[in-house]
Every structure is written in C-alpha cells, then in structure tokens.
Amino acid sequence: MTADAASPPPTQAATAALAALRDGGRATTVAARRPVRMKLDAGTYDGLSIELPGPAILAERWAAPFLAASLDVFANGSALLTRPTGSDAAPEPTPLTALVDALRDGLAALPERRDAGRPYNDLRLFVSVASPSTVTSYLADVARRVRRTAPRWSPPKADKPQPKSAKERVALSRARAKAREDESSRAWLQGMFAEEADYYGYNPGDRVPATRLYADASEAIGGWVEDRKETIKRDGPEEWEAEADEYGYPLVPRVPTSHTFYRAADDVLGPRRRVQGVRTYTIPEEPVNLTALDRAVIERAAEMIADDVRLRFAATADTSPTTVDDRPDNVIPLRRVV
C-alpha cells in the first residue's frame, strides 16, 4: 500500500494537488504567488537551481488542506488560533513557529511520486538539504498566508463571555502587548539572517553588546510602527497587511521592553555571555531558535553552577573580596580561553 493510500483523505488530496503543480506557473504581479527560485548551497547539491511554489500557492494547494486534516485554523486579528479538527472547544493562540514546524514535518514526509512535477520534487529536496534558517524563512511566509486566508474566529453567541472586570481587561491588554513585542523582536532578529540583511551591520562571529542590539532593534521596530500608521492612514489596512506579508513584518508591530527583547534574542541568537563585564551576544551563522525545553535546561545548568560556587565558598575559610556575579537572568558566563 502506498503512503498516499494510507493517508487521511484531506492529506491525500493535498498531496495530489501539490504533485500536480508544474514549474513556471502563471505570470502574476503578486509577489506571493510567483515561483520562488534559488540555488542550493549544500554539499552534493551546491549550486543546483530549484523552483518552489509561491508562498500563496503552496498555502492554498497544500498547506491549508494539510493542516485541516488535524487542525481547525482561525485568525483573530494578528493572532493565529487552532484546535483539533472537529473539536467544539475554543481555539487557542498558536505561535507561527508551531505551524512552520508542522509544515516542515509534512513536507519532509512527502512520498516519492512518479507523476509529480518539479515543484513537488524540489520541495522534498529543499526541506531535506537547505539550511534550517532558509527553510524557516520560506515556510514562515507560507504560514502567514495560511493565517491571512483562515476564517475569522468569533465565539458562539451562546458562549458569549461575561463582561471582563477592569483587572481582567488590564491583564489581557498587557498579555496582548507582550505577545506583539515578542513577535516584533523575533521578526527583527530573524531578519538579520536574510540574504539582503547587510544593513543590519552584523556578521557571524561578531560580539555585540546586548544594549546596542536592543537599541538597534527598538529603532527599527519603531520605524515599523510609524510605517504601519502612515500606510493604514494613506492606503487602508489591507495595504499594510500586504506589505507586512511581503516583507515579513508583524501585522501589529510594537517596540519591546528590554526584558522581552532579551528573552527573544536568547532564543534566536543563543544566551548572552559576560565579556569583560558586558552582557554580549555572539552572532551565529544561522538562528539558534532555542525551544522552551532548551531554555529550561540552560537555566537549570546556570542554577547548578551558582549553587556549586556557593557551596565551595561556604566550605572554605577564604575571605577574599571575590564574589559571585549577580546573574538575575541565569546566563552562563563565557569562559575566557588564554
């Protein structure tokens, strides 16, 4: 039995629709519908030209039906909501990265097909050999198109909640603001790994003080906020949505607090290190993208090191003025190699 025959009908239909795509496609002025052409930079396939479906095409033909096999997907403003297919429960906010991971796994599991066109075969090759940052960037565009075309969520009238108290409204407003700050921070940080991101002024291996990185991000994101206001005022919200889709901006950008930005930067770039007394990021070759589990392990390791140092001091009579640095963010310091 083939992999398609064993798949649920929605997934089987989505796979068949994807296999039916042919290279070239129709001429269009909509950037998100044009084929994405690139050259691979991966060992045996170095220099090989591939053609991927435009993000809007992949979202319509494959991504949305593929996700629908297991999830009900809704949009609520700039937020993405999901729930298990067929569930009556209220959908819950879902980060865009979760959809990206699901799409990556789905493409990696596509079966070989003799009837498939070039886009299908190139997609299978792309997710298996291209760099994780390149795959993430492309699939993030696809996920945004899924969100943009998803039905708008409105709670059932029978389940209309009671008016929230002033305290609850304040808490909800703060949570929404923090989510927008986090999304804006990650969008800016991920942008420095794009091919056209020379204007950031950073190169892999550079050590950048955390305060400088935050200042640069705040200035850039502040520019997004102003661009959004001007675009909506001049051309309407639909024009801003199209611009945000094309350039990877958040739908509602917000300048983050330093705490929110550093937490996002620790995930994307790796934890800060203390270099000559200054909290510093080392720019990696590609995003680190730590998971919640990775972060918990790092923080626990930092706590264990701090506990060990305190025990060593307590077990000796050494009264030298050397003290343990105060590390409120539990970051493991960089070891200096002589």
Short mmCIF file of C-alpha atoms in Angstrom, two decimals:
data_model
loop_
_atom_site.label_atom_id
_atom_site.label_comp_id
_atom_site.label_asym_id
_atom_site.label_seq_id
_atom_site.Cartn_x
_atom_site.Cartn_y
_atom_site.Cartn_z
CA MET A 1 0.00 0.00 0.00
CA THR A 2 1.41 3.42 -0.88
CA ALA A 3 1.88 6.26 1.61
CA ASP A 4 -0.91 8.19 -0.12
CA ALA A 5 -3.40 5.35 0.19
CA ALA A 6 -2.70 5.14 3.94
CA SER A 7 -3.13 8.89 4.44
CA PRO A 8 -6.36 10.53 5.58
CA PRO A 9 -8.39 11.79 2.58
CA PRO A 10 -7.64 15.53 3.18
CA THR A 11 -3.91 14.85 3.29
CA GLN A 12 -4.09 12.58 0.25
CA ALA A 13 -5.94 15.24 -1.73
CA ALA A 14 -3.46 17.93 -0.67
CA THR A 15 -0.53 15.75 -1.71
CA ALA A 16 -2.11 15.08 -5.10
CA ALA A 17 -2.76 18.80 -5.63
CA LEU A 18 0.84 19.59 -4.80
CA ALA A 19 2.12 16.87 -7.13
CA ALA A 20 0.01 18.33 -9.95
CA LEU A 21 1.85 21.68 -9.84
CA ARG A 22 4.25 22.31 -12.70
CA ASP A 23 7.18 24.69 -12.87
CA GLY A 24 6.83 28.15 -14.31
CA GLY A 25 3.29 28.92 -13.26
CA ARG A 26 1.20 31.81 -14.44
CA ALA A 27 2.65 35.28 -14.81
CA THR A 28 1.45 37.47 -11.94
CA THR A 29 2.27 40.78 -10.33
CA VAL A 30 1.52 39.38 -6.85
CA ALA A 31 4.90 38.53 -5.31
CA ALA A 32 3.48 35.85 -3.00
CA ARG A 33 2.10 33.90 -5.99
CA ARG A 34 5.27 33.93 -8.08
CA PRO A 35 7.55 30.85 -8.03
CA VAL A 36 10.50 31.12 -5.66
CA ARG A 37 13.75 30.28 -7.44
CA MET A 38 17.04 29.78 -5.66
CA LYS A 39 20.30 27.85 -5.74
CA LEU A 40 21.10 25.34 -3.06
CA ASP A 41 24.28 25.63 -1.03
CA ALA A 42 24.51 22.13 0.38
CA GLY A 43 27.35 19.74 -0.41
CA THR A 44 26.41 17.44 -3.28
CA TYR A 45 23.65 19.84 -4.36
CA ASP A 46 25.77 23.01 -4.18
CA GLY A 47 24.73 25.35 -6.99
CA LEU A 48 21.68 23.30 -8.02
CA SER A 49 18.77 25.55 -9.08
CA ILE A 50 15.36 24.72 -7.63
CA GLU A 51 11.90 26.20 -8.04
CA LEU A 52 9.41 26.30 -5.18
CA PRO A 53 5.73 27.31 -5.37
CA GLY A 54 4.99 30.89 -4.35
CA PRO A 55 4.02 31.05 -0.65
CA ALA A 56 0.39 31.87 -1.52
CA ILE A 57 0.19 28.94 -3.98
CA LEU A 58 1.67 26.44 -1.52
CA ALA A 59 -0.68 27.71 1.20
CA GLU A 60 -3.76 27.23 -1.00
CA ARG A 61 -2.84 23.95 -2.73
CA TRP A 62 -1.18 22.06 0.10
CA ALA A 63 -0.54 23.78 3.45
CA ALA A 64 -4.13 24.76 4.37
CA PRO A 65 -5.66 21.34 3.40
CA PHE A 66 -2.75 19.51 5.06
CA LEU A 67 -3.24 21.39 8.34
CA ALA A 68 -7.02 20.97 8.12
CA ALA A 69 -6.57 17.20 8.42
CA SER A 70 -5.64 17.65 12.08
CA LEU A 71 -6.35 21.27 12.99
CA ASP A 72 -9.07 23.88 12.69
CA VAL A 73 -7.17 27.10 11.94
CA PHE A 74 -8.63 30.56 12.60
CA ALA A 75 -7.38 34.12 12.51
CA ASN A 76 -8.15 36.65 15.20
CA GLY A 77 -6.60 39.96 14.16
CA SER A 78 -2.87 39.29 14.03
CA ALA A 79 -3.21 36.18 16.20
CA LEU A 80 -3.40 32.61 14.95
CA LEU A 81 -5.82 30.23 16.71
CA THR A 82 -6.02 26.45 16.38
CA ARG A 83 -7.86 23.50 17.86
CA PRO A 84 -8.11 19.80 16.97
CA THR A 85 -10.25 19.22 13.89
CA GLY A 86 -13.89 18.72 14.80
CA SER A 87 -13.46 19.91 18.40
CA ASP A 88 -16.08 22.17 19.99
CA ALA A 89 -13.52 23.73 22.31
CA ALA A 90 -12.50 27.34 21.84
CA PRO A 91 -9.34 27.54 19.73
CA GLU A 92 -6.16 28.60 21.50
CA PRO A 93 -3.45 31.06 20.40
CA THR A 94 -0.72 29.28 18.46
CA PRO A 95 2.69 30.75 17.60
CA LEU A 96 3.53 30.96 13.92
CA THR A 97 6.61 28.82 14.60
CA ALA A 98 4.36 25.87 15.53
CA LEU A 99 2.77 25.98 12.06
CA VAL A 100 6.21 26.27 10.46
CA ASP A 101 7.36 23.13 12.29
CA ALA A 102 4.21 21.23 11.26
CA LEU A 103 4.64 22.24 7.61
CA ARG A 104 8.32 21.28 7.65
CA ASP A 105 7.48 17.82 9.04
CA GLY A 106 4.69 17.38 6.48
CA LEU A 107 6.93 18.26 3.54
CA ALA A 108 9.73 16.03 4.85
CA ALA A 109 7.26 13.11 4.89
CA LEU A 110 6.02 13.58 1.31
CA PRO A 111 6.29 10.30 -0.59
CA GLU A 112 8.11 9.93 -3.89
CA ARG A 113 5.68 10.11 -6.83
CA ARG A 114 6.30 9.37 -10.48
CA ASP A 115 3.53 11.74 -11.57
CA ALA A 116 4.87 14.69 -9.57
CA GLY A 117 6.02 17.93 -11.18
CA ARG A 118 9.20 19.83 -10.47
CA PRO A 119 7.83 21.98 -7.58
CA TYR A 120 6.85 18.84 -5.65
CA ASN A 121 10.24 17.19 -6.09
CA ASP A 122 12.14 20.42 -5.43
CA LEU A 123 10.20 20.95 -2.19
CA ARG A 124 11.17 17.49 -0.94
CA LEU A 125 14.83 18.21 -1.72
CA PHE A 126 14.65 21.74 -0.28
CA VAL A 127 13.44 20.73 3.20
CA SER A 128 15.99 17.92 3.38
CA VAL A 129 19.19 19.74 2.38
CA ALA A 130 18.67 23.54 2.63
CA SER A 131 19.80 25.36 5.78
CA PRO A 132 17.23 25.45 8.61
CA SER A 133 17.09 29.26 8.51
CA THR A 134 16.30 29.28 4.77
CA VAL A 135 13.58 26.65 5.18
CA THR A 136 12.12 28.50 8.18
CA SER A 137 12.04 31.81 6.31
CA TYR A 138 10.18 30.31 3.32
CA LEU A 139 7.70 28.32 5.43
CA ALA A 140 7.04 31.35 7.66
CA ASP A 141 5.80 33.17 4.54
CA VAL A 142 3.57 30.19 3.76
CA ALA A 143 2.22 30.10 7.34
CA ARG A 144 1.41 33.82 7.17
CA ARG A 145 -0.61 33.21 4.00
CA VAL A 146 -2.48 30.42 5.79
CA ARG A 147 -3.26 32.83 8.62
CA ARG A 148 -4.30 35.55 6.21
CA THR A 149 -6.81 33.31 4.41
CA ALA A 150 -8.07 31.46 7.51
CA PRO A 151 -11.65 32.15 8.65
CA ARG A 152 -12.04 34.83 11.32
CA TRP A 153 -12.83 33.45 14.75
CA SER A 154 -15.96 34.65 16.51
CA PRO A 155 -17.11 32.89 19.69
CA PRO A 156 -20.57 31.25 19.52
CA LYS A 157 -23.28 33.62 20.72
CA ALA A 158 -24.42 31.10 23.31
CA ASP A 159 -20.92 31.11 24.78
CA LYS A 160 -20.65 34.88 24.94
CA PRO A 161 -18.45 35.62 27.96
CA GLN A 162 -19.49 37.88 30.76
CA PRO A 163 -18.02 41.39 30.64
CA LYS A 164 -14.48 41.32 31.97
CA SER A 165 -13.57 43.19 35.09
CA ALA A 166 -11.20 46.13 34.90
CA LYS A 167 -8.43 43.93 36.32
CA GLU A 168 -9.03 41.24 33.69
CA ARG A 169 -9.04 43.83 30.88
CA VAL A 170 -5.72 45.24 32.06
CA ALA A 171 -4.22 41.73 32.26
CA LEU A 172 -5.48 40.89 28.75
CA SER A 173 -4.12 44.16 27.36
CA ARG A 174 -0.72 43.50 28.89
CA ALA A 175 -0.63 39.95 27.56
CA ARG A 176 -1.56 41.16 24.06
CA ALA A 177 1.10 43.88 24.20
CA LYS A 178 3.75 41.40 25.37
CA ALA A 179 2.84 38.98 22.56
CA ARG A 180 3.20 41.76 19.98
CA GLU A 181 6.53 42.82 21.46
CA ASP A 182 7.78 39.23 21.32
CA GLU A 183 6.63 38.78 17.71
CA SER A 184 8.26 42.08 16.70
CA SER A 185 11.52 41.15 18.44
CA ARG A 186 11.72 37.77 16.75
CA ALA A 187 10.83 39.19 13.33
CA TRP A 188 13.67 41.70 13.61
CA LEU A 189 16.15 39.11 14.90
CA GLN A 190 15.25 36.57 12.20
CA GLY A 191 15.62 39.32 9.59
CA MET A 192 19.35 39.63 10.21
CA PHE A 193 19.81 36.18 8.66
CA ALA A 194 18.13 37.07 5.35
CA GLU A 195 20.36 37.37 2.30
CA GLU A 196 19.55 41.05 1.87
CA ALA A 197 20.14 41.97 5.54
CA ASP A 198 23.54 43.67 5.11
CA TYR A 199 22.06 46.87 6.50
CA TYR A 200 21.99 45.31 9.98
CA GLY A 201 25.76 45.77 10.11
CA TYR A 202 26.45 42.47 11.90
CA ASN A 203 28.40 39.45 10.67
CA PRO A 204 28.58 35.89 12.02
CA GLY A 205 31.06 35.75 14.88
CA ASP A 206 30.62 39.43 15.83
CA ARG A 207 30.24 40.10 19.53
CA VAL A 208 27.58 42.75 20.00
CA PRO A 209 26.72 44.31 23.38
CA ALA A 210 23.16 43.41 24.32
CA THR A 211 22.30 47.06 24.93
CA ARG A 212 23.42 48.03 21.42
CA LEU A 213 21.41 45.21 19.87
CA TYR A 214 18.34 46.32 21.82
CA ALA A 215 18.82 49.95 20.78
CA ASP A 216 19.11 48.99 17.09
CA ALA A 217 16.04 46.75 17.31
CA SER A 218 13.98 49.42 19.09
CA GLU A 219 14.83 51.98 16.41
CA ALA A 220 13.94 49.61 13.55
CA ILE A 221 10.72 48.33 15.13
CA GLY A 222 9.74 51.91 15.95
CA GLY A 223 10.07 52.57 12.22
CA TRP A 224 7.69 49.67 11.51
CA VAL A 225 5.16 51.15 13.92
CA GLU A 226 5.27 54.50 12.13
CA ASP A 227 5.15 52.85 8.68
CA ARG A 228 2.03 50.95 9.73
CA LYS A 229 0.28 54.11 10.92
CA GLU A 230 1.13 56.02 7.74
CA THR A 231 0.24 53.16 5.39
CA ILE A 232 -3.13 52.50 7.04
CA LYS A 233 -3.94 56.21 7.09
CA ARG A 234 -2.95 56.67 3.45
CA ASP A 235 -3.98 53.38 1.78
CA GLY A 236 -6.05 51.42 4.30
CA PRO A 237 -5.37 48.33 6.47
CA GLU A 238 -5.39 45.92 3.51
CA GLU A 239 -2.35 47.62 2.00
CA TRP A 240 -0.44 47.28 5.27
CA GLU A 241 -1.37 43.59 5.51
CA ALA A 242 0.02 43.04 2.01
CA GLU A 243 3.22 44.95 2.86
CA ALA A 244 3.66 43.03 6.11
CA ASP A 245 3.21 39.73 4.25
CA GLU A 246 5.76 40.67 1.60
CA TYR A 247 8.48 41.89 3.96
CA GLY A 248 7.85 39.67 6.96
CA TYR A 249 6.72 42.45 9.32
CA PRO A 250 4.33 41.72 12.20
CA LEU A 251 0.78 42.83 11.47
CA VAL A 252 0.83 44.94 14.64
CA PRO A 253 4.47 45.79 15.46
CA ARG A 254 5.29 47.11 18.92
CA VAL A 255 8.59 48.34 20.36
CA PRO A 256 9.55 45.74 23.01
CA THR A 257 10.73 46.25 26.55
CA SER A 258 14.33 45.25 27.11
CA HIS A 259 13.24 42.19 29.13
CA THR A 260 11.00 40.89 26.32
CA PHE A 261 13.63 41.58 23.65
CA TYR A 262 16.47 39.87 25.52
CA ARG A 263 14.35 36.78 26.15
CA ALA A 264 13.58 36.54 22.41
CA ALA A 265 17.22 37.23 21.50
CA ASP A 266 18.41 34.49 23.89
CA ASP A 267 16.19 32.06 21.95
CA VAL A 268 17.16 33.20 18.45
CA LEU A 269 20.87 34.02 18.92
CA GLY A 270 21.75 31.91 21.94
CA PRO A 271 22.17 33.09 25.55
CA ARG A 272 24.08 36.25 26.39
CA ARG A 273 27.61 35.92 27.75
CA ARG A 274 29.52 38.28 30.00
CA VAL A 275 32.60 39.54 28.14
CA GLN A 276 34.78 41.91 30.13
CA GLY A 277 31.83 42.77 32.32
CA VAL A 278 29.46 43.46 29.43
CA ARG A 279 26.48 41.28 28.50
CA THR A 280 27.19 40.33 24.90
CA TYR A 281 25.63 38.31 22.07
CA THR A 282 27.76 36.40 19.58
CA ILE A 283 26.05 36.49 16.18
CA PRO A 284 25.67 32.86 14.94
CA GLU A 285 25.80 31.63 11.36
CA GLU A 286 22.08 30.90 11.49
CA PRO A 287 19.31 31.22 14.11
CA VAL A 288 19.73 29.01 17.17
CA ASN A 289 15.96 29.06 17.86
CA LEU A 290 16.03 27.53 21.33
CA THR A 291 12.90 25.71 22.44
CA ALA A 292 11.29 26.12 25.84
CA LEU A 293 12.98 22.86 26.91
CA ASP A 294 16.40 24.11 25.76
CA ARG A 295 15.91 27.30 27.75
CA ALA A 296 14.88 25.38 30.86
CA VAL A 297 17.98 23.17 30.63
CA ILE A 298 20.27 26.20 30.27
CA GLU A 299 18.64 28.00 33.19
CA ARG A 300 18.85 24.89 35.37
CA ALA A 301 22.52 24.45 34.48
CA ALA A 302 23.17 28.06 35.50
CA GLU A 303 21.42 27.48 38.83
CA MET A 304 23.51 24.34 39.46
CA ILE A 305 26.74 26.22 38.74
CA ALA A 306 25.71 29.03 41.09
CA ASP A 307 24.80 26.51 43.82
CA ASP A 308 28.15 24.75 43.41
CA VAL A 309 30.05 28.04 43.72
CA ARG A 310 28.14 28.97 46.89
CA LEU A 311 28.92 25.56 48.45
CA ARG A 312 32.60 25.89 47.65
CA PHE A 313 32.74 29.30 49.31
CA ALA A 314 30.85 28.03 52.35
CA ALA A 315 33.22 25.05 52.74
CA THR A 316 36.35 27.19 52.91
CA ALA A 317 37.57 29.94 55.17
CA ASP A 318 38.61 32.07 52.23
CA THR A 319 37.58 35.65 52.93
CA SER A 320 38.95 37.16 49.70
CA PRO A 321 36.84 40.00 48.25
CA THR A 322 35.95 37.94 45.17
CA THR A 323 32.19 37.41 44.97
CA VAL A 324 29.81 35.65 42.61
CA ASP A 325 28.33 37.93 39.98
CA ASP A 326 24.68 38.67 40.38
CA ARG A 327 23.00 36.89 37.47
CA PRO A 328 19.27 37.69 37.61
CA ASP A 329 18.75 36.23 34.14
CA ASN A 330 20.61 32.98 34.89
CA VAL A 331 23.03 33.28 31.96
CA ILE A 332 26.10 31.05 31.94
CA PRO A 333 29.21 33.30 31.71
CA LEU A 334 31.63 32.89 28.81
CA ARG A 335 34.85 31.10 29.73
CA ARG A 336 37.89 33.02 28.64
CA VAL A 337 40.50 30.85 26.93
CA VAL A 338 44.10 32.00 27.33
#
